[in-house]
mmCIF file of C-alpha atoms in Angstrom:
data_model
loop_
_atom_site.group_PDB
_atom_site.id
_atom_site.type_symbol
_atom_site.label_atom_id
_atom_site.label_comp_id
_atom_site.label_asym_id
_atom_site.label_seq_id
_atom_site.Cartn_x
_atom_site.Cartn_y
_atom_site.Cartn_z
ATOM 1 C CA MET A 16 -15.698 19.663 3.158
ATOM 2 C CA ARG A 17 -14.911 19.744 -0.556
ATOM 3 C CA VAL A 18 -12.174 17.186 -1.202
ATOM 4 C CA LEU A 19 -10.255 16.665 -4.426
ATOM 5 C CA VAL A 20 -9.494 12.952 -4.788
ATOM 6 C CA THR A 21 -6.724 12.345 -7.296
ATOM 7 C CA GLY A 22 -6.984 8.858 -8.735
ATOM 8 C CA GLY A 23 -10.600 8.961 -7.649
ATOM 9 C CA ALA A 24 -11.742 6.577 -10.400
ATOM 10 C CA GLY A 25 -9.204 3.920 -9.422
ATOM 11 C CA PHE A 26 -9.310 0.948 -7.084
ATOM 12 C CA ILE A 27 -8.666 2.619 -3.741
ATOM 13 C CA GLY A 28 -9.602 6.129 -4.842
ATOM 14 C CA SER A 29 -13.133 5.150 -5.852
ATOM 15 C CA HIS A 30 -13.705 3.673 -2.398
ATOM 16 C CA VAL A 31 -12.344 6.852 -0.811
ATOM 17 C CA VAL A 32 -14.866 8.828 -2.859
ATOM 18 C CA ASP A 33 -17.655 6.546 -1.624
ATOM 19 C CA ALA A 34 -16.545 6.895 1.999
ATOM 20 C CA LEU A 35 -16.331 10.678 1.811
ATOM 21 C CA ARG A 36 -19.742 11.053 0.212
ATOM 22 C CA ALA A 37 -21.289 8.681 2.757
ATOM 23 C CA ARG A 38 -19.980 11.001 5.498
ATOM 24 C CA GLY A 39 -21.506 14.093 3.885
ATOM 25 C CA HIS A 40 -18.449 15.494 2.120
ATOM 26 C CA GLU A 41 -18.253 16.659 -1.477
ATOM 27 C CA ALA A 42 -15.726 14.434 -3.218
ATOM 28 C CA VAL A 43 -14.392 15.698 -6.554
ATOM 29 C CA VAL A 44 -12.857 13.003 -8.772
ATOM 30 C CA TYR A 45 -9.635 13.920 -10.584
ATOM 31 C CA ASP A 46 -8.461 10.969 -12.660
ATOM 32 C CA VAL A 47 -7.174 10.398 -16.186
ATOM 33 C CA ARG A 48 -9.484 7.388 -16.426
ATOM 34 C CA ALA A 49 -12.471 9.693 -16.057
ATOM 35 C CA ASP A 50 -10.972 12.607 -18.013
ATOM 36 C CA PRO A 51 -7.782 12.296 -20.115
ATOM 37 C CA GLY A 52 -6.938 15.897 -19.267
ATOM 38 C CA ALA A 53 -6.968 15.233 -15.518
ATOM 39 C CA ASP A 54 -3.277 14.453 -15.165
ATOM 40 C CA VAL A 55 -1.568 15.539 -11.934
ATOM 41 C CA ARG A 56 1.462 16.504 -14.037
ATOM 42 C CA ASN A 57 -0.606 19.180 -15.818
ATOM 43 C CA PRO A 58 -0.275 22.434 -13.802
ATOM 44 C CA GLU A 59 -3.159 24.208 -15.542
ATOM 45 C CA ALA A 60 -5.579 21.311 -15.070
ATOM 46 C CA VAL A 61 -4.537 20.925 -11.430
ATOM 47 C CA ALA A 62 -5.045 24.646 -10.798
ATOM 48 C CA ARG A 63 -8.573 24.487 -12.227
ATOM 49 C CA ALA A 64 -9.431 21.416 -10.163
ATOM 50 C CA LEU A 65 -8.257 23.030 -6.917
ATOM 51 C CA VAL A 66 -10.646 25.991 -7.120
ATOM 52 C CA GLY A 67 -12.931 25.918 -4.076
ATOM 53 C CA VAL A 68 -11.256 22.813 -2.630
ATOM 54 C CA ASP A 69 -10.694 22.461 1.134
ATOM 55 C CA ALA A 70 -8.452 19.385 1.118
ATOM 56 C CA VAL A 71 -6.756 16.910 -1.192
ATOM 57 C CA CYS A 72 -6.678 13.134 -0.930
ATOM 58 C CA HIS A 73 -3.823 12.081 -3.219
ATOM 59 C CA GLN A 74 -4.329 8.521 -4.474
ATOM 60 C CA ALA A 75 -3.068 8.887 -8.041
ATOM 61 C CA ALA A 76 0.080 6.862 -8.668
ATOM 62 C CA MET A 77 1.720 4.322 -10.894
ATOM 63 C CA VAL A 78 1.785 1.169 -8.796
ATOM 64 C CA GLY A 79 3.554 -2.164 -9.056
ATOM 65 C CA LEU A 80 6.776 -3.813 -8.007
ATOM 66 C CA GLY A 81 9.053 -1.544 -10.036
ATOM 67 C CA ASP A 82 11.875 -4.053 -9.635
ATOM 68 C CA GLY A 83 13.871 -2.934 -12.666
ATOM 69 C CA VAL A 84 15.020 0.435 -13.932
ATOM 70 C CA ALA A 85 13.634 0.334 -17.474
ATOM 71 C CA ASP A 86 10.438 2.056 -16.335
ATOM 72 C CA ALA A 87 12.065 4.196 -13.627
ATOM 73 C CA ALA A 88 11.488 7.442 -15.522
ATOM 74 C CA GLU A 89 7.774 6.688 -15.861
ATOM 75 C CA TYR A 90 7.433 5.894 -12.149
ATOM 76 C CA VAL A 91 9.261 9.083 -11.184
ATOM 77 C CA SER A 92 7.228 11.150 -13.628
ATOM 78 C CA ARG A 93 3.843 9.887 -12.531
ATOM 79 C CA ASN A 94 4.482 9.574 -8.813
ATOM 80 C CA ASP A 95 7.036 12.223 -7.941
ATOM 81 C CA LEU A 96 6.710 14.881 -10.631
ATOM 82 C CA GLY A 97 2.930 14.486 -10.386
ATOM 83 C CA THR A 98 3.034 14.982 -6.626
ATOM 84 C CA ALA A 99 5.315 18.004 -6.955
ATOM 85 C CA VAL A 100 2.967 19.657 -9.467
ATOM 86 C CA LEU A 101 -0.014 18.946 -7.250
ATOM 87 C CA LEU A 102 1.661 20.360 -4.136
ATOM 88 C CA ALA A 103 2.762 23.477 -5.994
ATOM 89 C CA GLY A 104 -0.832 23.959 -7.129
ATOM 90 C CA MET A 105 -2.096 23.484 -3.571
ATOM 91 C CA ALA A 106 0.384 26.055 -2.275
ATOM 92 C CA ALA A 107 -0.768 28.591 -4.862
ATOM 93 C CA ALA A 108 -4.457 27.878 -4.235
ATOM 94 C CA GLY A 109 -4.171 28.067 -0.452
ATOM 95 C CA VAL A 110 -5.223 24.457 0.114
ATOM 96 C CA ARG A 111 -3.612 23.419 3.369
ATOM 97 C CA ARG A 112 -4.787 19.876 4.059
ATOM 98 C CA LEU A 113 -3.408 16.733 2.429
ATOM 99 C CA VAL A 114 -3.813 12.992 2.884
ATOM 100 C CA LEU A 115 -1.320 10.970 0.858
ATOM 101 C CA ALA A 116 -1.553 7.339 -0.181
ATOM 102 C CA GLY A 117 1.705 6.055 1.267
ATOM 103 C CA SER A 118 2.975 2.489 1.231
ATOM 104 C CA MET A 119 4.610 -0.054 3.502
ATOM 105 C CA VAL A 120 7.160 -0.715 0.729
ATOM 106 C CA VAL A 121 9.223 2.211 2.032
ATOM 107 C CA TYR A 122 10.434 -0.021 4.892
ATOM 108 C CA GLY A 123 12.016 -2.682 2.691
ATOM 109 C CA GLU A 124 12.262 -5.791 4.816
ATOM 110 C CA GLY A 125 10.207 -5.887 7.978
ATOM 111 C CA ARG A 126 11.411 -5.898 11.588
ATOM 112 C CA TYR A 127 13.416 -8.893 12.763
ATOM 113 C CA GLU A 128 14.889 -10.056 16.060
ATOM 114 C CA CYS A 129 17.917 -12.295 16.476
ATOM 115 C CA PRO A 130 18.138 -14.460 19.614
ATOM 116 C CA ARG A 131 21.722 -13.268 20.088
ATOM 117 C CA ASP A 132 21.893 -9.779 18.597
ATOM 118 C CA GLY A 133 18.420 -8.406 19.216
ATOM 119 C CA VAL A 134 16.707 -6.227 16.601
ATOM 120 C CA VAL A 135 18.635 -6.365 13.325
ATOM 121 C CA ARG A 136 18.092 -5.271 9.747
ATOM 122 C CA PRO A 137 18.973 -7.889 7.131
ATOM 123 C CA GLY A 138 20.093 -6.718 3.726
ATOM 124 C CA PRO A 139 18.573 -7.780 0.390
ATOM 125 C CA ARG A 140 18.458 -11.539 -0.036
ATOM 126 C CA GLU A 141 21.141 -13.119 -2.202
ATOM 127 C CA VAL A 142 20.213 -14.721 -5.515
ATOM 128 C CA ALA A 143 22.162 -17.849 -4.567
ATOM 129 C CA ASP A 144 20.060 -18.277 -1.420
ATOM 130 C CA LEU A 145 16.806 -17.758 -3.298
ATOM 131 C CA GLU A 146 17.836 -20.215 -5.994
ATOM 132 C CA ALA A 147 18.593 -22.787 -3.294
ATOM 133 C CA GLY A 148 15.209 -22.254 -1.628
ATOM 134 C CA ARG A 149 16.692 -20.452 1.378
ATOM 135 C CA PHE A 150 14.074 -17.730 1.604
ATOM 136 C CA GLU A 151 14.392 -16.611 5.226
ATOM 137 C CA PRO A 152 16.937 -13.831 5.749
ATOM 138 C CA GLY A 153 19.563 -14.613 8.370
ATOM 139 C CA CYS A 154 21.041 -12.349 10.985
ATOM 140 C CA PRO A 155 23.548 -10.050 9.236
ATOM 141 C CA LEU A 156 25.812 -10.304 12.284
ATOM 142 C CA CYS A 157 25.787 -13.984 13.241
ATOM 143 C CA GLY A 158 23.755 -15.757 10.566
ATOM 144 C CA ARG A 159 21.204 -17.152 13.009
ATOM 145 C CA GLU A 160 17.531 -17.595 12.125
ATOM 146 C CA LEU A 161 15.481 -14.460 12.722
ATOM 147 C CA ALA A 162 12.005 -13.976 14.171
ATOM 148 C CA PRO A 163 9.804 -11.513 12.224
ATOM 149 C CA ARG A 164 8.051 -8.795 14.215
ATOM 150 C CA LEU A 165 5.653 -5.919 13.525
ATOM 151 C CA VAL A 166 7.039 -2.744 11.964
ATOM 152 C CA SER A 167 6.345 0.605 13.617
ATOM 153 C CA GLU A 168 6.445 4.019 12.010
ATOM 154 C CA GLU A 169 9.784 4.670 13.743
ATOM 155 C CA ALA A 170 11.492 1.942 11.721
ATOM 156 C CA ALA A 171 14.242 3.090 9.378
ATOM 157 C CA VAL A 172 13.138 3.319 5.761
ATOM 158 C CA ASP A 173 14.930 1.215 3.174
ATOM 159 C CA PRO A 174 13.154 1.320 -0.212
ATOM 160 C CA ARG A 175 14.449 -1.537 -2.350
ATOM 161 C CA ASN A 176 12.912 -0.931 -5.754
ATOM 162 C CA VAL A 177 11.897 1.945 -8.008
ATOM 163 C CA TYR A 178 8.266 2.030 -6.889
ATOM 164 C CA ALA A 179 9.232 2.064 -3.211
ATOM 165 C CA THR A 180 11.699 4.878 -3.835
ATOM 166 C CA THR A 181 9.044 7.027 -5.501
ATOM 167 C CA LYS A 182 6.605 6.437 -2.633
ATOM 168 C CA LEU A 183 9.187 7.618 -0.114
ATOM 169 C CA THR A 184 9.957 10.646 -2.273
ATOM 170 C CA GLN A 185 6.258 11.524 -2.243
ATOM 171 C CA GLU A 186 6.426 11.682 1.555
ATOM 172 C CA HIS A 187 9.523 13.899 1.466
ATOM 173 C CA LEU A 188 7.784 16.238 -0.957
ATOM 174 C CA ALA A 189 4.675 16.353 1.236
ATOM 175 C CA ALA A 190 6.798 17.132 4.302
ATOM 176 C CA ALA A 191 8.557 19.948 2.434
ATOM 177 C CA TRP A 192 5.173 21.334 1.315
ATOM 178 C CA ALA A 193 3.862 21.238 4.887
ATOM 179 C CA ARG A 194 6.899 23.089 6.275
ATOM 180 C CA SER A 195 6.801 25.684 3.510
ATOM 181 C CA THR A 196 3.080 26.435 3.629
ATOM 182 C CA GLY A 197 2.108 25.594 7.199
ATOM 183 C CA GLY A 198 -0.162 22.906 5.813
ATOM 184 C CA ALA A 199 -1.088 19.682 7.563
ATOM 185 C CA ALA A 200 -0.195 16.433 5.826
ATOM 186 C CA VAL A 201 -0.826 12.774 6.604
ATOM 187 C CA SER A 202 0.710 9.771 4.858
ATOM 188 C CA LEU A 203 -1.161 6.515 5.294
ATOM 189 C CA ARG A 204 1.316 3.721 4.668
ATOM 190 C CA TYR A 205 -0.955 1.087 3.172
ATOM 191 C CA HIS A 206 -0.202 -2.574 3.578
ATOM 192 C CA ASN A 207 -1.582 -5.181 1.150
ATOM 193 C CA VAL A 208 -4.904 -3.672 0.107
ATOM 194 C CA TYR A 209 -7.495 -5.941 -1.526
ATOM 195 C CA GLY A 210 -11.218 -5.957 -2.245
ATOM 196 C CA PRO A 211 -13.854 -4.986 -4.807
ATOM 197 C CA ARG A 212 -12.711 -3.123 -7.947
ATOM 198 C CA MET A 213 -9.161 -4.388 -7.560
ATOM 199 C CA PRO A 214 -7.392 -4.327 -10.957
ATOM 200 C CA ARG A 215 -7.289 -7.687 -12.704
ATOM 201 C CA ASP A 216 -4.873 -9.174 -15.218
ATOM 202 C CA THR A 217 -2.446 -6.253 -15.336
ATOM 203 C CA PRO A 218 1.254 -6.114 -14.371
ATOM 204 C CA TYR A 219 0.297 -3.761 -11.554
ATOM 205 C CA ALA A 220 -2.350 -5.886 -9.848
ATOM 206 C CA GLY A 221 -1.801 -7.150 -6.310
ATOM 207 C CA VAL A 222 -1.168 -10.753 -5.347
ATOM 208 C CA ALA A 223 -4.770 -11.356 -4.289
ATOM 209 C CA SER A 224 -5.938 -10.238 -7.720
ATOM 210 C CA PHE A 225 -3.466 -12.550 -9.465
ATOM 211 C CA PHE A 226 -4.768 -15.480 -7.436
ATOM 212 C CA LEU A 227 -8.412 -14.632 -8.157
ATOM 213 C CA SER A 228 -7.707 -14.295 -11.882
ATOM 214 C CA ALA A 229 -6.144 -17.767 -11.894
ATOM 215 C CA LEU A 230 -9.158 -19.223 -10.090
ATOM 216 C CA ALA A 231 -11.500 -17.569 -12.583
ATOM 217 C CA ARG A 232 -9.617 -19.364 -15.370
ATOM 218 C CA GLY A 233 -9.995 -22.662 -13.539
ATOM 219 C CA GLU A 234 -6.301 -22.700 -12.650
ATOM 220 C CA ALA A 235 -4.573 -23.184 -9.313
ATOM 221 C CA PRO A 236 -3.093 -20.004 -7.836
ATOM 222 C CA ARG A 237 0.702 -20.097 -8.080
ATOM 223 C CA VAL A 238 2.354 -19.081 -4.831
ATOM 224 C CA PHE A 239 5.975 -17.911 -4.970
ATOM 225 C CA GLU A 240 8.725 -19.041 -2.609
ATOM 226 C CA ASP A 241 7.346 -21.407 0.050
ATOM 227 C CA GLY A 242 4.172 -19.427 0.700
ATOM 228 C CA ARG A 243 5.223 -18.493 4.215
ATOM 229 C CA GLN A 244 5.819 -14.813 3.486
ATOM 230 C CA ARG A 245 4.037 -12.792 6.161
ATOM 231 C CA ARG A 246 1.794 -9.933 5.086
ATOM 232 C CA ASP A 247 -0.996 -7.753 6.438
ATOM 233 C CA PHE A 248 -4.008 -7.918 4.102
ATOM 234 C CA VAL A 249 -6.277 -4.918 4.711
ATOM 235 C CA HIS A 250 -9.663 -4.454 3.070
ATOM 236 C CA VAL A 251 -10.095 -1.497 0.740
ATOM 237 C CA ARG A 252 -13.183 -0.197 2.564
ATOM 238 C CA ASP A 253 -11.166 -0.001 5.778
ATOM 239 C CA VAL A 254 -8.441 1.891 3.934
ATOM 240 C CA ALA A 255 -11.045 4.274 2.520
ATOM 241 C CA THR A 256 -12.397 4.895 6.014
ATOM 242 C CA ALA A 257 -8.860 5.605 7.222
ATOM 243 C CA ASN A 258 -8.538 8.295 4.552
ATOM 244 C CA ALA A 259 -11.826 9.916 5.533
ATOM 245 C CA THR A 260 -10.879 9.762 9.209
ATOM 246 C CA ALA A 261 -7.500 11.379 8.535
ATOM 247 C CA LEU A 262 -9.133 14.183 6.555
ATOM 248 C CA GLU A 263 -11.589 14.884 9.368
ATOM 249 C CA ALA A 264 -9.056 14.704 12.215
ATOM 250 C CA SER A 265 -8.093 17.825 14.145
ATOM 251 C CA GLY A 266 -4.403 16.848 13.807
ATOM 252 C CA PRO A 267 -1.752 16.667 12.545
ATOM 253 C CA THR A 268 0.102 19.778 13.629
ATOM 254 C CA ALA A 269 0.365 22.440 10.979
ATOM 255 C CA GLY A 270 3.672 22.406 9.160
ATOM 256 C CA THR A 271 4.257 18.683 9.655
ATOM 257 C CA LEU A 272 3.784 15.327 7.987
ATOM 258 C CA ALA A 273 2.224 12.642 10.188
ATOM 259 C CA VAL A 274 2.848 9.039 9.140
ATOM 260 C CA TYR A 275 0.536 6.139 9.988
ATOM 261 C CA ASN A 276 0.777 2.458 9.173
ATOM 262 C CA THR A 277 -2.557 1.359 7.755
ATOM 263 C CA GLY A 278 -3.129 -2.362 8.107
ATOM 264 C CA SER A 279 -5.634 -4.810 9.493
ATOM 265 C CA GLY A 280 -3.458 -5.736 12.464
ATOM 266 C CA GLU A 281 -3.771 -9.418 11.459
ATOM 267 C CA VAL A 282 -0.753 -11.356 10.204
ATOM 268 C CA HIS A 283 -1.352 -13.954 7.489
ATOM 269 C CA THR A 284 0.960 -15.715 5.077
ATOM 270 C CA VAL A 285 0.649 -15.440 1.320
ATOM 271 C CA GLY A 286 0.007 -19.182 1.168
ATOM 272 C CA GLU A 287 -2.753 -18.908 3.759
ATOM 273 C CA MET A 288 -4.382 -16.129 1.767
ATOM 274 C CA ALA A 289 -4.235 -18.219 -1.407
ATOM 275 C CA ARG A 290 -5.813 -21.213 0.347
ATOM 276 C CA THR A 291 -8.546 -19.100 1.932
ATOM 277 C CA LEU A 292 -9.366 -17.433 -1.384
ATOM 278 C CA ALA A 293 -9.364 -20.742 -3.304
ATOM 279 C CA SER A 294 -11.645 -22.324 -0.711
ATOM 280 C CA ALA A 295 -14.060 -19.383 -0.831
ATOM 281 C CA TYR A 296 -14.080 -19.458 -4.642
ATOM 282 C CA GLY A 297 -14.453 -23.224 -4.839
ATOM 283 C CA GLY A 298 -11.474 -23.534 -7.156
ATOM 284 C CA PRO A 299 -8.283 -25.578 -7.300
ATOM 285 C CA ALA A 300 -5.949 -25.561 -4.316
ATOM 286 C CA PRO A 301 -2.874 -23.338 -4.640
ATOM 287 C CA VAL A 302 0.452 -24.640 -5.904
ATOM 288 C CA THR A 303 3.640 -23.520 -4.172
ATOM 289 C CA THR A 304 6.236 -23.016 -6.908
ATOM 290 C CA GLY A 305 9.480 -22.126 -5.148
ATOM 291 C CA GLN A 306 9.928 -19.342 -7.701
ATOM 292 C CA TYR A 307 10.848 -15.865 -6.556
ATOM 293 C CA ARG A 308 10.961 -12.264 -7.713
ATOM 294 C CA LEU A 309 13.986 -10.087 -7.089
ATOM 295 C CA GLY A 310 12.879 -7.042 -5.131
ATOM 296 C CA ASP A 311 10.281 -8.916 -3.099
ATOM 297 C CA VAL A 312 10.798 -8.781 0.650
ATOM 298 C CA ARG A 313 10.268 -11.807 2.854
ATOM 299 C CA HIS A 314 8.145 -10.466 5.698
ATOM 300 C CA ILE A 315 6.493 -7.072 6.178
ATOM 301 C CA THR A 316 3.624 -6.573 8.619
ATOM 302 C CA ALA A 317 2.414 -3.439 10.318
ATOM 303 C CA ASP A 318 1.898 -2.124 13.772
ATOM 304 C CA SER A 319 -1.128 0.083 13.126
ATOM 305 C CA SER A 320 -1.728 0.988 16.780
ATOM 306 C CA ARG A 321 -0.774 4.648 16.294
ATOM 307 C CA LEU A 322 -3.560 5.166 13.746
ATOM 308 C CA ARG A 323 -6.034 3.550 16.116
ATOM 309 C CA ALA A 324 -4.857 5.493 19.161
ATOM 310 C CA GLU A 325 -4.448 8.947 17.632
ATOM 311 C CA LEU A 326 -7.273 9.044 15.081
ATOM 312 C CA GLY A 327 -9.682 6.470 16.507
ATOM 313 C CA TRP A 328 -9.736 4.381 13.324
ATOM 314 C CA LYS A 329 -10.127 0.647 13.405
ATOM 315 C CA PRO A 330 -10.619 -1.936 10.650
ATOM 316 C CA GLU A 331 -14.046 -3.526 10.420
ATOM 317 C CA VAL A 332 -13.675 -6.215 7.730
ATOM 318 C CA THR A 333 -12.193 -9.496 8.951
ATOM 319 C CA PHE A 334 -9.806 -11.515 6.797
ATOM 320 C CA GLU A 335 -12.283 -14.369 6.310
ATOM 321 C CA GLU A 336 -15.195 -12.052 5.516
ATOM 322 C CA GLY A 337 -13.129 -9.984 3.113
ATOM 323 C CA MET A 338 -11.808 -13.009 1.241
ATOM 324 C CA ARG A 339 -15.299 -14.478 0.884
ATOM 325 C CA GLU A 340 -16.568 -11.192 -0.538
ATOM 326 C CA PHE A 341 -13.577 -10.846 -2.844
ATOM 327 C CA ALA A 342 -14.036 -14.389 -4.149
ATOM 328 C CA ALA A 343 -17.716 -13.716 -4.808
ATOM 329 C CA GLY A 344 -16.887 -10.548 -6.730
ATOM 330 C CA GLU A 345 -19.303 -8.353 -4.802
ATOM 331 C CA PRO A 346 -20.293 -5.787 -3.784
ATOM 332 C CA GLY A 347 -18.873 -3.374 -6.290
ATOM 333 C CA GLY A 348 -17.721 -5.732 -9.006
ATOM 334 C CA GLY A 349 -14.630 -7.296 -7.411
#
């Protein structure tokens, strides 16, 4: 299969390219980092790139928290206009298979249960609570302490920042494309992806990269809030394999968008990750700051059982193994 990989020179995209080629596919890189003219917002360039292509793996995006609105136009342009141009080009070229890099950020806060009211959905945390160090969201009905649970694909979406909103819009556009063309689309809702080639020292790097950069400078990683935020850290090679598996699968049904959580299935706290990474690197122990970022959610962890059951994918890199490799900066120049 000849697969166009947008963002194929980036962190996750380059691993997708590796995974596809290892499985005998022809992966074509389309990325402004490799060619300044390879912008998904450029209809002519997209049309040329789609010639002879069987499927598209769409990884290109502007990433980051997107917690303000000053850069909203840039996020929408790169993520949503870019996706629209790409899908229009696919429709014209007769390409009918798409795998989209989705994100867990579309859920907002994770799933919570109240001992009195059952499953509830807390709203955004109040600044006054965050300032006072009250980081756990309470039950919106009775105020009681909540127990975090895994999020399934059936959970209501609640994007709480600009980036999250653009990622959800990408899914809506992909669903519209599938219905219009009879194409088959998959969105893999990535959780916290880390590993070799992860961007360093940029505003758009992930938390694991920030911690590793601090360790490389001989500084202690600075952990926000109390470090007890629950996340699912999934290795980039496992994410790349999920993309290849989704491209090769006989499903989804034509004319539909299938959505899959893509996580390791292991729940770890941000503080635990920082300690594990610092220990593997041999650097200073993390410092918990009590600081916070508006737009951050408290807990978000995935139920990835649907991806395992329907497509037969499973993660192979354990948390400890992945953190040791990431700390060592190899293979692949982490």
